[in-house]
mmCIF file of C-alpha atoms and ligand atoms in Angstrom:
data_model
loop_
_atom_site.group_PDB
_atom_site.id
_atom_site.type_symbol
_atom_site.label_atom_id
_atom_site.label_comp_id
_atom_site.label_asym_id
_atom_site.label_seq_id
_atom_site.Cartn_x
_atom_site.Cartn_y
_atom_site.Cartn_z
ATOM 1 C CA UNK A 1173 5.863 2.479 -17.395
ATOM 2 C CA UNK A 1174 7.985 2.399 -14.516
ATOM 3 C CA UNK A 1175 5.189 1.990 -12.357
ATOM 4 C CA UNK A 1176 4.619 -1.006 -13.715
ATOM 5 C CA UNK A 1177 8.010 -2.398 -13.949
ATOM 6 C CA UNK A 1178 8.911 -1.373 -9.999
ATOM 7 C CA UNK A 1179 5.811 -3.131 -9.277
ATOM 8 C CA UNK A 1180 6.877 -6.127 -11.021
ATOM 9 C CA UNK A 1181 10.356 -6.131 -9.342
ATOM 10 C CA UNK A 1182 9.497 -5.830 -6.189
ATOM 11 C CA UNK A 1183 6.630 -8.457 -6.435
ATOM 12 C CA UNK A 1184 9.313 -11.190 -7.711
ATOM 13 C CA UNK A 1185 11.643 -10.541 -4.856
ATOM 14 C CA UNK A 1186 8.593 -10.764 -2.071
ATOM 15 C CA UNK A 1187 8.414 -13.927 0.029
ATOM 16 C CA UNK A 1188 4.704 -14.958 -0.507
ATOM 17 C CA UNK A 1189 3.798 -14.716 3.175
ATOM 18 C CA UNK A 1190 4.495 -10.284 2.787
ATOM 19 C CA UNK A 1191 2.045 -8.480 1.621
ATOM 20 C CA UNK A 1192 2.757 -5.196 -0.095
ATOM 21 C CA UNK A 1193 0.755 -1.683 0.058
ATOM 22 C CA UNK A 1194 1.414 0.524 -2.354
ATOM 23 C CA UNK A 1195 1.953 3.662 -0.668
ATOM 24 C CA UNK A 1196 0.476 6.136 -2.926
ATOM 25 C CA UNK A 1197 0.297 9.653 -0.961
ATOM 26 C CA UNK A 1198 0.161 12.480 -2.901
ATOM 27 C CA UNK A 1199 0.675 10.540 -6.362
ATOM 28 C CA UNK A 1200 -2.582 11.165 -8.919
ATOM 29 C CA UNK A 1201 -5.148 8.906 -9.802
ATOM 30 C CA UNK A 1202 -3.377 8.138 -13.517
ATOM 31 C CA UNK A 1203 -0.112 6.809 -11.094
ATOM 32 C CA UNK A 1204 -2.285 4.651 -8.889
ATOM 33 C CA UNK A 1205 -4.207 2.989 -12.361
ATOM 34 C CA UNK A 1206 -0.996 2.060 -13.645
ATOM 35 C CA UNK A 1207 -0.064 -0.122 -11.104
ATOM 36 C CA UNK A 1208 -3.748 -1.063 -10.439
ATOM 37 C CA UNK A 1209 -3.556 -2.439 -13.919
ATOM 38 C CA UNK A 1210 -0.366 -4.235 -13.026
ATOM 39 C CA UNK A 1211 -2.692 -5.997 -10.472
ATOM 40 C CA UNK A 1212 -2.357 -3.741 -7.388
ATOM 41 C CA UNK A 1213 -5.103 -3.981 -5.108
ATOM 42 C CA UNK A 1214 -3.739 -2.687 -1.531
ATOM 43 C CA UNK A 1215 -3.024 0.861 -1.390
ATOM 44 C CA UNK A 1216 -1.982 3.156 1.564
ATOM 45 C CA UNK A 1217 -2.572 6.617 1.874
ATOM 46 C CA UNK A 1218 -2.001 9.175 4.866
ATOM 47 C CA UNK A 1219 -4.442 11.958 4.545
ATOM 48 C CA UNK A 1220 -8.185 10.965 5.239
ATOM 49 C CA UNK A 1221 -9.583 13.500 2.770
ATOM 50 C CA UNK A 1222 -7.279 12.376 -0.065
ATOM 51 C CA UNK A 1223 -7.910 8.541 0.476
ATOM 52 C CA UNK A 1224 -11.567 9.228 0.262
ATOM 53 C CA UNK A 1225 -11.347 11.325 -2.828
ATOM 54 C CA UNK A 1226 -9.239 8.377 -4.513
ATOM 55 C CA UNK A 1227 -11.897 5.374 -3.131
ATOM 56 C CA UNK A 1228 -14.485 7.396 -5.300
ATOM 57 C CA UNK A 1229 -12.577 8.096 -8.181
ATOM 58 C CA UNK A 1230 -11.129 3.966 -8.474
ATOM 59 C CA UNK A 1231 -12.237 0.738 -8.855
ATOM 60 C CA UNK A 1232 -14.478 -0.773 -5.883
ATOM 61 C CA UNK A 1233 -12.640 -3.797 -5.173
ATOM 62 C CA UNK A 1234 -9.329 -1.472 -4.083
ATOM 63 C CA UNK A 1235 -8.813 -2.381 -0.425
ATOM 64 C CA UNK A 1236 -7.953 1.215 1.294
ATOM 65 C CA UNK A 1237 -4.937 1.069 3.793
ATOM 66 C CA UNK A 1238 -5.285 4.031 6.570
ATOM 67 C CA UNK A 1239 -1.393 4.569 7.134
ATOM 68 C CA UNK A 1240 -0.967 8.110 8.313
ATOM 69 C CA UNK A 1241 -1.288 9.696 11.776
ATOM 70 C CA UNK A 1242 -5.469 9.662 12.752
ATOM 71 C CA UNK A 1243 -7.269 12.545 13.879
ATOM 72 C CA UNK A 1244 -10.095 11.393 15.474
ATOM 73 C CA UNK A 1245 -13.422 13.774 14.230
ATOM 74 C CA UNK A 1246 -12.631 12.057 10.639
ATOM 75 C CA UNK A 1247 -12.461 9.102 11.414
ATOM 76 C CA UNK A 1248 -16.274 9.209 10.323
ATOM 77 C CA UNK A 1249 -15.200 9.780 6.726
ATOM 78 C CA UNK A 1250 -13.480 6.563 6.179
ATOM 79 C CA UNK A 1251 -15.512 4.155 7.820
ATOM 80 C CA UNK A 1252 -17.713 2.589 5.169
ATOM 81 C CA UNK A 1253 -15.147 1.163 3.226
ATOM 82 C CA UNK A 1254 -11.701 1.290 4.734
ATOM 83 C CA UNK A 1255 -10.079 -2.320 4.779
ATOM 84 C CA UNK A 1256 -7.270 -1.398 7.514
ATOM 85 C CA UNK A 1257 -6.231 1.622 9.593
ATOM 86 C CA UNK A 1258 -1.946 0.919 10.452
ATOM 87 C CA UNK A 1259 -2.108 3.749 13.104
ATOM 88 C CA UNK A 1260 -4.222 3.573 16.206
ATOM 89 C CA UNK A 1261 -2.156 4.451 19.402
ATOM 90 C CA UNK A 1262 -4.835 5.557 21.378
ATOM 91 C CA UNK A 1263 -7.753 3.712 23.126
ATOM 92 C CA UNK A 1264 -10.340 7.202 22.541
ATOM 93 C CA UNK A 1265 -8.978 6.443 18.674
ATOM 94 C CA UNK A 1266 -10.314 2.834 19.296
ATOM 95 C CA UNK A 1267 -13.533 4.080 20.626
ATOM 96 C CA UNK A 1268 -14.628 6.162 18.104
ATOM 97 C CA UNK A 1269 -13.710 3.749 14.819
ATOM 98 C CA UNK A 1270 -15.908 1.376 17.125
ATOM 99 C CA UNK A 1271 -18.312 4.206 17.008
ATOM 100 C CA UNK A 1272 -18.061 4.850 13.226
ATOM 101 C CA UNK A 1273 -17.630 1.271 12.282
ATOM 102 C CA UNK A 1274 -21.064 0.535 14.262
ATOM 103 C CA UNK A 1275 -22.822 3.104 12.190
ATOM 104 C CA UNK A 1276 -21.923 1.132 9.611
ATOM 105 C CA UNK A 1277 -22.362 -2.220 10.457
ATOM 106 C CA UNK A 1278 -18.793 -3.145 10.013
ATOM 107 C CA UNK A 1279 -16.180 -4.706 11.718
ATOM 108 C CA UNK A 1280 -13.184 -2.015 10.853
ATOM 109 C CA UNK A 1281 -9.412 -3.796 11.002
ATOM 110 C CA UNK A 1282 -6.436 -2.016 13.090
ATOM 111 C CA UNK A 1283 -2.971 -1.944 13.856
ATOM 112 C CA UNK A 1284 -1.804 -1.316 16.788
ATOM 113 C CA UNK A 1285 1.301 1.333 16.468
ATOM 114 C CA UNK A 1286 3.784 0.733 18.736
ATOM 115 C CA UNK A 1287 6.400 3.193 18.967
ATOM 116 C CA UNK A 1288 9.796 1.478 18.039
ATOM 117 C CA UNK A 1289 12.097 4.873 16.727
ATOM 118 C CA UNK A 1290 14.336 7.248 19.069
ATOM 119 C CA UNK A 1291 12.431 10.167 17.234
ATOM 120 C CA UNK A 1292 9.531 12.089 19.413
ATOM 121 C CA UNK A 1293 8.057 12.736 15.678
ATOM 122 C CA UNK A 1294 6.947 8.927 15.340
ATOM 123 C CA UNK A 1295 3.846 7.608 17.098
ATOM 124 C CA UNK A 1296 2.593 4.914 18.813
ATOM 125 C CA UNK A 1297 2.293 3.075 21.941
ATOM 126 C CA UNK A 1298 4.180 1.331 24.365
ATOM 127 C CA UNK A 1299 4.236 -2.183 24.376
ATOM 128 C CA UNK A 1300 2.781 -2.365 28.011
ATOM 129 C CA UNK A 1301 -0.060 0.290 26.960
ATOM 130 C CA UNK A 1302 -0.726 -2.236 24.550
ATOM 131 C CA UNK A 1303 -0.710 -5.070 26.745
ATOM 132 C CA UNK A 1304 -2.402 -3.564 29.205
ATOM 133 C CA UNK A 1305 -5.638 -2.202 26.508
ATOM 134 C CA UNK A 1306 -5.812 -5.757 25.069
ATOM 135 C CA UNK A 1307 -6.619 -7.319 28.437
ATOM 136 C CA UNK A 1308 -8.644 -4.399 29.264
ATOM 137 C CA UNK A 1309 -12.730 -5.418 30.097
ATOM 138 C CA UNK A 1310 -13.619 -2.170 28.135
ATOM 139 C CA UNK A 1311 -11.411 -3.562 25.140
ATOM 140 C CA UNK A 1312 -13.505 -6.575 24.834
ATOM 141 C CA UNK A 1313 -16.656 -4.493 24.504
ATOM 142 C CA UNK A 1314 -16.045 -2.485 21.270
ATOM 143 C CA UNK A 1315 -17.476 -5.297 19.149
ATOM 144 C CA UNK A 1316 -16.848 -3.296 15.880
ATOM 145 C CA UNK A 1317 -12.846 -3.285 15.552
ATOM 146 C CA UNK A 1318 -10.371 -5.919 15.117
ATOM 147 C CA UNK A 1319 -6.829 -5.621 16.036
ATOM 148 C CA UNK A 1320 -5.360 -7.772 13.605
ATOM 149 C CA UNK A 1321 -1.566 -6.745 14.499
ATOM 150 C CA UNK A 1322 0.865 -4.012 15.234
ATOM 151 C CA UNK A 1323 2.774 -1.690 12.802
ATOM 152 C CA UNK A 1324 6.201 0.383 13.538
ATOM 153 C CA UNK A 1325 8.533 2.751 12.090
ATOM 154 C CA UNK A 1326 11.694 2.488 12.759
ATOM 155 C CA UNK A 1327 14.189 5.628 12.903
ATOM 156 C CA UNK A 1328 15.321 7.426 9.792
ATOM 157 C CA UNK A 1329 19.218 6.656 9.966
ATOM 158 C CA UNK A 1330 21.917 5.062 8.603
ATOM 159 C CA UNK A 1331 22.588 3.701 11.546
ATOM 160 C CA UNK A 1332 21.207 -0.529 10.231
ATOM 161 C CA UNK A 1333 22.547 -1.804 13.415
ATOM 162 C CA UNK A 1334 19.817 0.410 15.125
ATOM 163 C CA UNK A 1335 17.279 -0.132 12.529
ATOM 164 C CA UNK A 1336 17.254 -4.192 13.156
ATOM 165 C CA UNK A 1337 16.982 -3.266 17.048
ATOM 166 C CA UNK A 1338 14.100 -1.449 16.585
ATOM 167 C CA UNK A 1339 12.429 -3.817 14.223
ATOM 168 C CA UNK A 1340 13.013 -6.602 16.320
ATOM 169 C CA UNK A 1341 11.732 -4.793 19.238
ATOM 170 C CA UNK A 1342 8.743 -4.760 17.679
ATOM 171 C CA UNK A 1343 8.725 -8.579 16.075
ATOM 172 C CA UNK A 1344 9.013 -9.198 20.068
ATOM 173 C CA UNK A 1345 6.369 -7.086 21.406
ATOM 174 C CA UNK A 1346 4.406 -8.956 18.458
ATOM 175 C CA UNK A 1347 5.313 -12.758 19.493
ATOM 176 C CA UNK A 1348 4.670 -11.572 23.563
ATOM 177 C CA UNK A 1349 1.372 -10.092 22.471
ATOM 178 C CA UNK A 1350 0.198 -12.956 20.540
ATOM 179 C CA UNK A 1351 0.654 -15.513 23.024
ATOM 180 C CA UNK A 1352 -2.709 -13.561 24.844
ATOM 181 C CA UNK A 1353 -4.558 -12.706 21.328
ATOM 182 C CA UNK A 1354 -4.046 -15.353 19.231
ATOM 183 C CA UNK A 1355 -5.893 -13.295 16.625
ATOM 184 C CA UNK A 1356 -3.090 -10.912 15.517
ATOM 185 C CA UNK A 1357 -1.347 -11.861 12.694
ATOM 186 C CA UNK A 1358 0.441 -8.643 10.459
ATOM 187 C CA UNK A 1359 3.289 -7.009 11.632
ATOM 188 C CA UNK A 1360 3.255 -3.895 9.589
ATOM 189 C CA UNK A 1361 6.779 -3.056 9.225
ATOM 190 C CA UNK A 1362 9.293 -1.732 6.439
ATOM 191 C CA UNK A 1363 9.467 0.791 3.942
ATOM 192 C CA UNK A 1364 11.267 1.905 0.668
ATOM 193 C CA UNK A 1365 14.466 2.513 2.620
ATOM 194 C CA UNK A 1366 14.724 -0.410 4.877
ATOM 195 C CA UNK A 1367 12.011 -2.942 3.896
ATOM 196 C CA UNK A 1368 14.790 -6.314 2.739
ATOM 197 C CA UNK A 1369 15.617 -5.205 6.617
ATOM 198 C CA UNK A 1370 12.266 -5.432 8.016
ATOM 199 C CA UNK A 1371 11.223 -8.832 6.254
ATOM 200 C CA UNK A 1372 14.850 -9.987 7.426
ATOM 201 C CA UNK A 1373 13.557 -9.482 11.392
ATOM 202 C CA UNK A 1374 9.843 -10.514 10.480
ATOM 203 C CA UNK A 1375 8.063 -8.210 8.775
ATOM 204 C CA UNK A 1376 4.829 -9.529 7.158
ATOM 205 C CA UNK A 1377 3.705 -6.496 5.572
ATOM 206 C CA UNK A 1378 5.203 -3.787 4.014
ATOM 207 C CA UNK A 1379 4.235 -0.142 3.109
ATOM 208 C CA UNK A 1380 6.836 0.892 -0.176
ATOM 209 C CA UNK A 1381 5.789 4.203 -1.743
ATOM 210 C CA UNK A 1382 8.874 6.064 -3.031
ATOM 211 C CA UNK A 1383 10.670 2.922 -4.363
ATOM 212 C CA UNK A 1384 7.232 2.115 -6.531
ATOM 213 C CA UNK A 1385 6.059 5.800 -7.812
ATOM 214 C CA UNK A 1386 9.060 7.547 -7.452
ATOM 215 C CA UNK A 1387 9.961 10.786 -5.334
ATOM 216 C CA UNK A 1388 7.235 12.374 -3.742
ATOM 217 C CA UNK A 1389 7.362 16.068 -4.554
ATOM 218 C CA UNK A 1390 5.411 17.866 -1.380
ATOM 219 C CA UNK A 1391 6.511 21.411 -2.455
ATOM 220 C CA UNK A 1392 3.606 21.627 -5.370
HETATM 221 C C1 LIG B 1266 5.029 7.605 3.374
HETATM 222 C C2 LIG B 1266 4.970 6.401 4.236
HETATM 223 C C3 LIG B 1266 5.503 5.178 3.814
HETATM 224 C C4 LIG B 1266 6.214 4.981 2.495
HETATM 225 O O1 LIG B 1266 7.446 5.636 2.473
HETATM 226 P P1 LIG B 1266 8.513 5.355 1.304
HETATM 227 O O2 LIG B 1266 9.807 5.697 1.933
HETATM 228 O O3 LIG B 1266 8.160 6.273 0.181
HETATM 229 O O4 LIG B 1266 8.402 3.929 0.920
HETATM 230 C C5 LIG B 1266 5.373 4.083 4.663
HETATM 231 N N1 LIG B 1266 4.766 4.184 5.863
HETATM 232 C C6 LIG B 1266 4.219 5.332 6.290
HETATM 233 C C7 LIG B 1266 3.564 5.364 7.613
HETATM 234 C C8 LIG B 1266 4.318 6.488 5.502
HETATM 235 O O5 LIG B 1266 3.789 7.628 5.961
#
């Protein structure tokens, strides 16, 4: 039941244009029906193996978010049906989801991560890698990925002044980027913690998981 009822709460206080992925890592299947059945249809997930292992266990018309750190030899796993991967901040990343997507006659949807945090445990690009592999010739040959936007994490502090920095460091590299590819259009930003934050600076999609399932307990 309180699936259902964070779900419901959080939905009413979303501005239509953000869309939210229910980040379900580690939770069981029974947790991820629940909100399902509250209408749920976007759900993240971190771990290739586990998101697989979900997408055969639930309903088809789930659309599989790839939000964790990707290693690239399983990428192969997850390219039949996943509907985006948040994480790519490597161009040999982007070659071989081309690759896998290919296979599979799709056209496989990515986020560029740009690294936005103070951390060295976050990810991502820079915003001039970025730049520099949009306008890239070899970019414009893989014909089997899409980069539909950028996603960022910001640091884990109390520190909000810092926090808005960082998001709007990325909401900039987004609006710079886009005036060259006129085909992004997500900025994948916000979480439990700091996600009123993130929409506040631009945010058009974010990834909640503790604030809709509760506590994730990693020690089991
Ligand atoms: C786990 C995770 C989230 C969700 O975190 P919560 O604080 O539980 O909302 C969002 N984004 C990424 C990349 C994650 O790994």
């Amino acid at each position: 039941m309180p699936i259902k009822s964070n779900l419901t709460k959080i939905q009413s206080q979303l501005p239509s244009h953000v869309t939210l992925v229910a980040v379900s890592k580690t939770k069981p299947v029974n947790d991820l029906m629940e909100a399902y059945s509250s209408g749920q249809r976007i759900f993240g997930e971190n771990k290739i193996q586990e998101m697989v292992d979900k997408h055969q266990q639930m309903p088809k018309d789930i659309q599989w978010h790839m939000i964790g750190n990707v290693q690239r030899n399983k990428v192969k796993y997850m390219a039949s049906f996943v509907d985006l991967i948040h994480g790519v901040d490597s161009e040999k990343l982007l070659n071989e989801i081309n690759k896998q997507a290919e296979k599979h006659q799709r056209i496989i949807n990515c986020l560029l991560q740009i690294k936005i945090a103070q951390e060295d445990t976050k990810f991502g690009m820079t915003a001039e890698a970025a730049h520099t592999l949009l306008a890239s010739d070899h970019f414009k040959t893989l014909k089997n990925i899409a980069i539909v936007g950028l996603m960022g994490m910001a640091s884990f502090t109390e520190d909000t002044a810092q926090i808005r920095e960082e998001f709007t460091t990325l909401k900039n590299t987004f609006d710079s980027l886009k005036n060259t590819n006129p085909s992004l259009e997500i900025i994948s930003m916000g979480m439990s913690g700091d996600y009123p934050l993130a929409i506040e600076c631009g945010s058009t999609m974010v990834r909640l998981g503790s604030s809709i399932f509760g506590a994730r307990n990693y020690a089991i």
